[in-house]
CSV table of C-alpha atoms in Angstrom, one decimal:
chain,number,residue,atom,x,y,z
A,1,MET,CA,0.6,-15.7,-11.0
A,2,ASP,CA,-1.3,-12.5,-10.7
A,3,VAL,CA,-1.1,-11.1,-7.1
A,4,ARG,CA,-4.9,-10.4,-7.1
A,5,PHE,CA,-5.6,-14.0,-8.2
A,6,THR,CA,-3.3,-15.4,-5.5
A,7,TRP,CA,-5.2,-13.3,-2.9
A,8,MET,CA,-8.5,-14.7,-4.2
A,9,LEU,CA,-7.2,-18.2,-3.9
A,10,CYS,CA,-6.2,-17.6,-0.3
A,11,VAL,CA,-9.6,-16.2,0.5
A,12,LEU,CA,-11.3,-19.1,-1.1
A,13,CYS,CA,-9.2,-21.5,0.9
A,14,LEU,CA,-10.1,-19.7,4.2
A,15,VAL,CA,-13.8,-19.7,3.3
A,16,VAL,CA,-13.7,-23.4,2.6
A,17,MET,CA,-12.2,-24.0,6.1
A,18,VAL,CA,-14.7,-21.7,7.8
A,19,ARG,CA,-17.6,-23.7,6.4
A,20,ALA,CA,-16.4,-27.3,6.7
A,21,PHE,CA,-13.7,-29.5,5.2
A,22,THR,CA,-15.8,-31.6,3.0
A,23,GLN,CA,-14.1,-33.7,0.3
A,24,ASP,CA,-15.6,-31.7,-2.6
A,25,ARG,CA,-14.6,-28.3,-1.2
A,26,PHE,CA,-11.1,-29.6,-0.3
A,27,LYS,CA,-10.7,-31.0,-3.8
A,28,GLU,CA,-11.9,-27.6,-5.3
A,29,VAL,CA,-9.2,-25.7,-3.4
A,30,LEU,CA,-6.4,-28.0,-4.6
A,31,LEU,CA,-7.5,-28.0,-8.2
A,32,LYS,CA,-7.9,-24.2,-8.3
A,33,GLN,CA,-4.4,-23.6,-6.8
A,34,LEU,CA,-2.8,-26.0,-9.3
A,35,GLY,CA,-4.8,-24.5,-12.2
A,36,LEU,CA,-6.4,-27.9,-13.0
A,37,SER,CA,-10.0,-28.5,-14.1
A,38,GLU,CA,-10.0,-32.1,-12.8
A,39,VAL,CA,-7.9,-34.6,-10.8
A,40,PRO,CA,-5.2,-36.1,-13.0
A,41,LYS,CA,-6.1,-39.7,-14.1
A,42,LEU,CA,-3.4,-41.6,-12.2
A,43,HIS,CA,-3.1,-45.3,-11.5
A,44,ASN,CA,-0.8,-47.5,-9.3
A,45,ARG,CA,1.3,-48.2,-12.4
A,46,ASP,CA,2.2,-44.4,-12.5
A,47,LEU,CA,4.1,-45.0,-9.3
A,48,VAL,CA,6.1,-48.0,-10.5
A,49,ASP,CA,9.8,-47.1,-10.9
A,50,LEU,CA,9.0,-43.5,-10.1
A,51,VAL,CA,12.0,-41.8,-8.4
A,52,ILE,CA,11.6,-38.6,-6.4
A,53,PRO,CA,14.3,-36.2,-7.8
A,54,ASP,CA,16.7,-34.8,-5.2
A,55,HIS,CA,15.7,-31.2,-5.9
A,56,VAL,CA,12.0,-32.0,-5.3
A,57,LYS,CA,12.8,-34.0,-2.1
A,58,ASN,CA,15.1,-31.2,-0.8
A,59,LYS,CA,12.4,-28.6,-1.5
A,60,TYR,CA,9.7,-30.6,0.3
A,61,ILE,CA,11.9,-31.2,3.3
A,62,SER,CA,12.9,-27.5,3.6
A,63,MET,CA,9.2,-26.5,3.5
A,64,LEU,CA,8.4,-29.1,6.2
A,65,LYS,CA,11.1,-27.8,8.5
A,66,ARG,CA,10.1,-24.2,8.0
A,67,ASN,CA,6.5,-25.0,9.0
A,68,ARG,CA,7.5,-27.0,12.1
A,69,VAL,CA,8.7,-24.0,13.9
A,70,LYS,CA,6.8,-23.9,17.2
A,71,ARG,CA,5.0,-20.9,18.5
A,72,ARG,CA,4.3,-22.4,21.9
A,73,ALA,CA,6.2,-22.7,25.3
A,74,LEU,CA,9.3,-24.9,25.4
A,75,PRO,CA,8.4,-28.5,25.8
A,76,SER,CA,9.6,-30.8,28.6
A,77,LEU,CA,11.6,-34.0,27.8
A,78,ALA,CA,9.2,-36.9,28.0
A,79,GLY,CA,11.7,-39.7,27.5
A,80,ILE,CA,14.5,-41.4,25.6
A,81,LEU,CA,13.5,-44.6,23.8
A,82,ARG,CA,16.3,-47.0,22.8
A,83,GLY,CA,14.4,-49.7,21.0
A,84,ILE,CA,12.7,-53.0,22.0
A,85,PRO,CA,15.0,-55.6,23.8
A,86,GLY,CA,15.7,-58.5,21.5
A,87,ASN,CA,15.0,-56.6,18.3
A,88,THR,CA,17.4,-57.7,15.6
A,89,GLY,CA,17.7,-54.2,14.0
A,90,GLU,CA,17.9,-55.6,10.5
A,91,VAL,CA,20.2,-53.9,8.0
A,92,LEU,CA,19.6,-54.6,4.3
A,93,TYR,CA,22.1,-53.9,1.4
A,94,SER,CA,21.3,-53.4,-2.3
A,95,ASP,CA,23.3,-52.1,-5.3
A,96,THR,CA,22.3,-48.5,-4.6
A,97,THR,CA,20.7,-48.3,-1.1
A,98,THR,CA,21.4,-49.4,2.4
A,99,ARG,CA,18.3,-49.7,4.5
A,100,GLN,CA,18.2,-50.0,8.3
A,101,ASN,CA,15.0,-50.9,10.2
A,102,LEU,CA,14.3,-49.5,13.6
A,103,ILE,CA,11.5,-50.4,16.0
A,104,PHE,CA,10.5,-48.4,19.1
A,105,ASP,CA,7.9,-49.4,21.7
A,106,MET,CA,5.7,-46.3,22.1
A,107,GLU,CA,2.8,-47.7,24.1
A,108,GLY,CA,2.5,-45.9,27.4
A,109,ARG,CA,5.5,-43.7,26.8
A,110,ILE,CA,3.6,-40.5,26.1
A,111,PRO,CA,2.1,-38.9,29.2
A,112,LYS,CA,-1.7,-38.5,29.3
A,113,ASN,CA,-3.1,-35.0,28.6
A,114,SER,CA,0.0,-34.0,26.8
A,115,GLU,CA,1.0,-33.2,23.2
A,116,VAL,CA,4.2,-34.3,21.4
A,117,THR,CA,5.7,-31.1,20.2
A,118,MET,CA,9.0,-32.5,18.9
A,119,ALA,CA,10.6,-35.9,18.4
A,120,GLU,CA,14.2,-36.5,17.4
A,121,LEU,CA,15.8,-39.7,16.0
A,122,LYS,CA,19.5,-39.8,17.1
A,123,LEU,CA,21.7,-42.1,15.1
A,124,PHE,CA,25.4,-42.7,15.9
A,125,LYS,CA,27.6,-42.8,12.8
A,126,LYS,CA,30.5,-45.2,13.3
A,127,PRO,CA,34.1,-44.1,12.5
A,128,LEU,CA,34.9,-44.6,8.8
A,129,ASP,CA,36.4,-48.0,8.0
A,130,ARG,CA,38.5,-47.2,5.0
A,131,ALA,CA,38.4,-50.8,3.9
A,132,ASN,CA,34.8,-50.2,2.9
A,133,LEU,CA,35.7,-47.4,0.6
A,134,PRO,CA,35.8,-48.2,-3.2
A,135,ALA,CA,39.1,-48.1,-4.9
A,136,LYS,CA,40.3,-44.6,-6.0
A,137,GLN,CA,39.3,-43.8,-9.5
A,138,SER,CA,39.1,-40.7,-11.6
A,139,HIS,CA,35.7,-39.6,-10.3
A,140,ARG,CA,34.4,-36.3,-9.0
A,141,LEU,CA,34.9,-36.0,-5.2
A,142,VAL,CA,32.1,-37.5,-3.1
A,143,SER,CA,32.0,-36.1,0.4
A,144,ASN,CA,28.5,-36.9,1.6
A,145,ALA,CA,25.8,-39.5,1.6
A,146,ARG,CA,22.0,-38.9,1.5
A,147,VAL,CA,20.3,-40.2,4.7
A,148,SER,CA,16.5,-40.3,4.7
A,149,VAL,CA,14.1,-41.4,7.4
A,150,TYR,CA,10.8,-43.0,6.5
A,151,TRP,CA,7.8,-43.9,8.7
A,152,VAL,CA,6.6,-47.4,7.9
A,153,GLN,CA,2.9,-48.2,8.2
A,154,ARG,CA,2.2,-52.0,8.1
A,155,GLN,CA,-1.0,-52.8,6.2
A,156,HIS,CA,-3.4,-55.5,7.1
A,157,ASP,CA,-2.6,-57.3,3.8
A,158,GLY,CA,1.1,-57.7,4.9
A,159,THR,CA,2.4,-54.9,2.7
A,160,ASN,CA,4.2,-51.7,3.9
A,161,ARG,CA,3.5,-48.1,3.1
A,162,THR,CA,6.2,-45.5,3.7
A,163,SER,CA,6.1,-41.8,4.2
A,164,LEU,CA,9.2,-39.6,3.9
A,165,ILE,CA,9.9,-37.8,7.3
A,166,ASP,CA,13.3,-36.2,7.1
A,167,SER,CA,16.4,-36.2,4.8
A,168,ARG,CA,19.8,-34.7,5.0
A,169,LEU,CA,23.4,-35.0,3.7
A,170,VAL,CA,25.8,-36.6,6.1
A,171,PRO,CA,29.6,-36.3,5.7
A,172,ILE,CA,31.0,-39.7,4.9
A,173,ARG,CA,34.3,-39.2,6.8
A,174,GLU,CA,32.8,-37.8,10.0
A,175,SER,CA,31.6,-39.9,13.0
A,176,GLY,CA,29.3,-39.0,15.9
A,177,TRP,CA,25.6,-38.4,16.6
A,178,LYS,CA,23.3,-37.3,13.7
A,179,ASN,CA,19.8,-35.9,14.6
A,180,PHE,CA,16.7,-36.2,12.5
A,181,ASP,CA,13.3,-34.5,13.1
A,182,VAL,CA,10.7,-37.3,13.2
A,183,THR,CA,7.9,-35.4,14.9
A,184,GLN,CA,5.6,-36.1,11.9
A,185,ALA,CA,6.2,-39.9,12.2
A,186,VAL,CA,5.2,-39.8,15.9
A,187,HIS,CA,2.1,-37.8,15.0
A,188,TYR,CA,1.3,-40.4,12.3
A,189,TRP,CA,1.7,-43.2,14.9
A,190,LEU,CA,-0.6,-41.4,17.4
A,191,ARG,CA,-3.2,-40.8,14.7
A,192,ASN,CA,-3.4,-44.6,13.8
A,193,LYS,CA,-4.0,-45.5,17.5
A,194,ARG,CA,-2.5,-48.9,17.0
A,195,ARG,CA,-1.2,-50.9,19.9
A,196,GLU,CA,2.0,-51.7,18.1
A,197,PRO,CA,5.5,-50.3,18.0
A,198,MET,CA,6.6,-47.5,15.7
A,199,PHE,CA,8.6,-48.6,12.7
A,200,LEU,CA,11.1,-46.4,11.0
A,201,GLU,CA,13.4,-47.1,8.1
A,202,VAL,CA,16.7,-45.3,7.4
A,203,TRP,CA,17.8,-45.2,3.8
A,204,ILE,CA,21.5,-44.4,3.0
A,205,GLU,CA,22.0,-43.4,-0.7
A,206,GLY,CA,24.5,-41.6,-2.8
A,207,GLU,CA,24.4,-37.8,-2.7
A,208,ARG,CA,24.0,-37.8,-6.5
A,209,VAL,CA,23.2,-40.2,-9.3
A,210,GLY,CA,26.0,-42.6,-10.2
A,211,SER,CA,27.7,-45.8,-9.2
A,212,HIS,CA,30.7,-44.1,-7.5
A,213,ALA,CA,28.4,-42.0,-5.2
A,214,SER,CA,26.4,-45.2,-4.3
A,215,GLU,CA,29.6,-47.1,-3.5
A,216,MET,CA,30.9,-44.3,-1.3
A,217,ALA,CA,27.5,-44.2,0.5
A,218,LYS,CA,27.9,-47.9,1.5
A,219,ALA,CA,30.8,-46.9,3.7
A,220,VAL,CA,28.4,-45.0,6.0
A,221,ARG,CA,27.5,-47.2,9.0
A,222,PHE,CA,25.2,-46.4,11.9
A,223,THR,CA,25.1,-48.4,15.2
A,224,SER,CA,22.1,-50.7,14.9
A,225,GLN,CA,19.6,-52.0,17.5
A,226,ASP,CA,21.0,-55.5,17.1
A,227,PRO,CA,22.2,-56.7,20.5
A,228,LYS,CA,25.1,-58.3,18.7
A,229,ASP,CA,26.3,-54.9,17.6
A,230,LYS,CA,28.5,-54.0,20.6
A,231,ALA,CA,29.3,-50.5,19.4
A,232,LEU,CA,28.4,-47.6,21.6
A,233,GLY,CA,25.6,-45.2,20.7
A,234,LYS,CA,22.4,-47.3,20.1
A,235,PRO,CA,19.7,-45.5,18.1
A,236,GLU,CA,17.6,-43.2,20.3
A,237,LEU,CA,14.1,-41.7,19.9
A,238,VAL,CA,13.9,-38.6,22.1
A,239,LEU,CA,10.3,-37.3,22.8
A,240,TYR,CA,9.5,-33.8,23.9
A,241,THR,CA,6.0,-33.1,25.2
A,242,LEU,CA,3.9,-30.2,26.4
A,243,ASP,CA,1.7,-30.7,29.5
A,244,LEU,CA,-1.6,-29.2,28.5
A,245,GLU,CA,-2.7,-28.8,32.1
A,246,ASP,CA,0.4,-26.7,33.0
A,247,TYR,CA,0.5,-24.7,29.8
A,248,GLY,CA,-3.1,-25.0,28.6
A,249,GLY,CA,-4.1,-25.6,25.0
A,250,PRO,CA,-4.7,-22.0,23.9
A,251,GLY,CA,-7.9,-22.0,21.8
A,252,ASP,CA,-8.1,-25.8,21.6
A,253,CYS,CA,-11.4,-27.6,22.3
A,254,LYS,CA,-12.1,-29.8,25.3
A,255,GLU,CA,-14.5,-32.7,25.2
A,256,GLU,CA,-17.7,-30.7,25.5
A,257,ALA,CA,-16.9,-28.9,22.3
A,258,VAL,CA,-18.2,-31.9,20.4
A,259,THR,CA,-21.7,-31.2,21.7
A,260,GLY,CA,-21.5,-27.5,20.8
A,261,LYS,CA,-21.6,-26.4,24.4
A,262,SER,CA,-18.2,-24.8,24.6
A,263,THR,CA,-17.1,-21.4,23.6
A,264,CYS,CA,-15.3,-20.9,20.3
A,265,CYS,CA,-12.3,-23.2,20.0
A,266,ARG,CA,-10.1,-25.2,17.6
A,267,GLN,CA,-11.2,-28.8,17.3
A,268,LYS,CA,-9.0,-31.6,15.8
A,269,HIS,CA,-10.0,-32.7,12.3
A,270,TYR,CA,-7.7,-35.1,10.5
A,271,ILE,CA,-7.6,-35.5,6.7
A,272,ASN,CA,-6.2,-38.9,5.6
A,273,PHE,CA,-5.0,-38.7,2.0
A,274,ARG,CA,-4.7,-42.5,1.9
A,275,GLU,CA,-8.4,-43.0,2.5
A,276,LEU,CA,-9.6,-40.5,-0.1
A,277,THR,CA,-10.0,-42.2,-3.4
A,278,TRP,CA,-9.0,-39.1,-5.4
A,279,THR,CA,-5.8,-38.5,-3.4
A,280,GLN,CA,-4.5,-42.1,-3.0
A,281,TYR,CA,-2.1,-41.9,-6.0
A,282,TRP,CA,-2.1,-38.1,-6.6
A,283,ILE,CA,-0.6,-36.9,-3.3
A,284,ILE,CA,2.7,-38.6,-2.5
A,285,GLU,CA,3.5,-36.8,0.8
A,286,PRO,CA,2.2,-36.3,3.4
A,287,ALA,CA,0.0,-39.4,4.1
A,288,GLY,CA,-2.4,-37.0,5.9
A,289,TYR,CA,-2.5,-34.0,8.2
A,290,GLN,CA,-4.2,-32.4,11.1
A,291,ALA,CA,-6.3,-29.6,9.5
A,292,TYR,CA,-8.4,-28.7,12.5
A,293,ARG,CA,-11.8,-26.8,12.3
A,294,CYS,CA,-13.5,-24.1,14.4
A,295,SER,CA,-16.2,-25.2,16.7
A,296,GLY,CA,-18.3,-23.8,19.5
A,297,GLY,CA,-20.5,-20.8,20.2
A,298,CYS,CA,-19.9,-17.1,20.7
A,299,LEU,CA,-21.3,-14.5,23.0
A,300,GLN,CA,-23.7,-12.3,21.0
A,301,PRO,CA,-23.7,-8.4,21.1
A,302,PRO,CA,-26.8,-6.7,22.6
A,303,SER,CA,-29.6,-6.3,20.0
A,304,SER,CA,-29.3,-2.5,20.4
A,305,LEU,CA,-25.9,-2.5,18.6
A,306,TRP,CA,-27.2,-4.4,15.6
A,307,ARG,CA,-28.5,-1.2,13.9
A,308,PHE,CA,-24.9,0.1,14.0
A,309,GLY,CA,-23.7,-2.7,11.7
A,310,TYR,CA,-23.0,-5.3,14.4
A,311,GLY,CA,-24.3,-8.7,13.3
A,312,GLU,CA,-24.3,-12.2,14.7
A,313,ARG,CA,-20.9,-13.4,16.0
A,314,ALA,CA,-19.7,-16.8,14.7
A,315,CYS,CA,-16.7,-19.0,15.4
A,316,ALA,CA,-14.4,-18.8,12.4
A,317,VAL,CA,-10.7,-19.0,11.3
A,318,ALA,CA,-8.6,-16.2,12.7
A,319,GLU,CA,-5.1,-17.6,11.7
A,320,SER,CA,-3.9,-20.3,9.5
A,321,SER,CA,-0.7,-21.8,8.1
A,322,PRO,CA,0.4,-23.5,4.8
A,323,LEU,CA,0.8,-27.2,4.1
A,324,PRO,CA,3.7,-28.6,2.1
A,325,VAL,CA,2.5,-31.2,-0.4
A,326,MET,CA,4.4,-33.5,-2.8
A,327,TYR,CA,2.2,-34.6,-5.7
A,328,LEU,CA,2.1,-36.2,-9.1
A,329,ILE,CA,1.5,-34.2,-12.3
A,330,LYS,CA,0.8,-35.5,-15.8
A,331,ARG,CA,2.7,-33.8,-18.7
A,332,GLY,CA,1.6,-35.6,-21.9
A,333,ASN,CA,2.7,-39.2,-21.5
A,334,ARG,CA,5.1,-38.3,-18.7
A,335,THR,CA,4.4,-38.5,-14.9
A,336,GLU,CA,6.4,-36.1,-12.8
A,337,ILE,CA,6.7,-35.2,-9.1
A,338,GLU,CA,6.4,-31.7,-7.8
A,339,ALA,CA,6.3,-30.0,-4.4
A,340,ALA,CA,4.4,-26.9,-3.4
A,341,GLU,CA,3.2,-25.1,-0.3
A,342,PHE,CA,-0.6,-24.6,-0.2
A,343,PRO,CA,-1.6,-21.6,1.9
A,344,ASN,CA,-4.3,-21.6,4.7
A,345,MET,CA,-4.6,-25.4,4.9
A,346,VAL,CA,-3.9,-25.7,8.7
A,347,ILE,CA,-6.1,-23.7,11.2
A,348,GLU,CA,-3.8,-22.2,13.9
A,349,LYS,CA,-6.4,-20.1,15.7
A,350,CYS,CA,-10.1,-19.7,15.9
A,351,SER,CA,-12.0,-16.6,17.1
A,352,CYS,CA,-15.4,-15.1,17.3
A,353,VAL,CA,-16.0,-12.9,14.2
A,354,THR,CA,-18.8,-10.3,13.9
A,355,ASP,CA,-20.8,-10.5,10.7
A,356,GLY,CA,-20.6,-7.1,9.1
């Protein structure tokens, strides 16, 4: 892609955010960056039996981790959650995947006037039981299993919707604690404002395609939340928060910003891809994101300076960051999954900009 064209796209993206994040403008930005004239005509059937290729999943996860780097003060530890007493901690087995359900009671665990800056899921991998390993055959050596963590959103119709949160390779023959970044899952839970626990699902799969890799992955066992599981190292959800009163929320709006009485600041503005009809099937990950928008007034320069080129000052985007997106693309009769990083999709900082 031509450098000048890329620069124009970035500018367009920023202009859209400065104005307002309407559905039409947001759609325009995505289509232009993908070089499409219209949203691909996708249906629910396009998702049936669709498998996310490992290289796409790994690319998306690496982009997520790169964009989670915090620029703020170190957070304090808010608490360690170890699951709900009496929860069975169900573990399901299939031909290719082991799935372990986890439930954490979140209500009242996050201090008021604070922000969750990081959340870690800690799973204890049990020592390898060699009796669970498949018989030795003339297969290529398999050393790892793919462990992925999904956030589970329970729908009102009884179905579940999952969002990929973190994924990594775990050595099959090593035991001990394995950490996963589930910050995005906690942010999703907070966004839904439901008075219910947070549900996570851990998938254990083969590190590559093939029955032998799948059989090897079945030997991976994590301690469950089931009270009958007497092994040490129950699953832990570790929350880190930032006290906004102590550190302040640099540039973030307070309540009065909604009425336009505050000075220029960054206001929360969430875009839910699951609620937009044109993104429901098109965008696979994330389920939505905090885009923010600039709000509030600015101190105006004296009128005597206007003749020197100083115009009216307005609250606008001063700094932004990209958003990793996993989406579907049509190539003839084939439906494929791709991952890309879209620039200037998250507002990081707002400032008063002088026109001219």
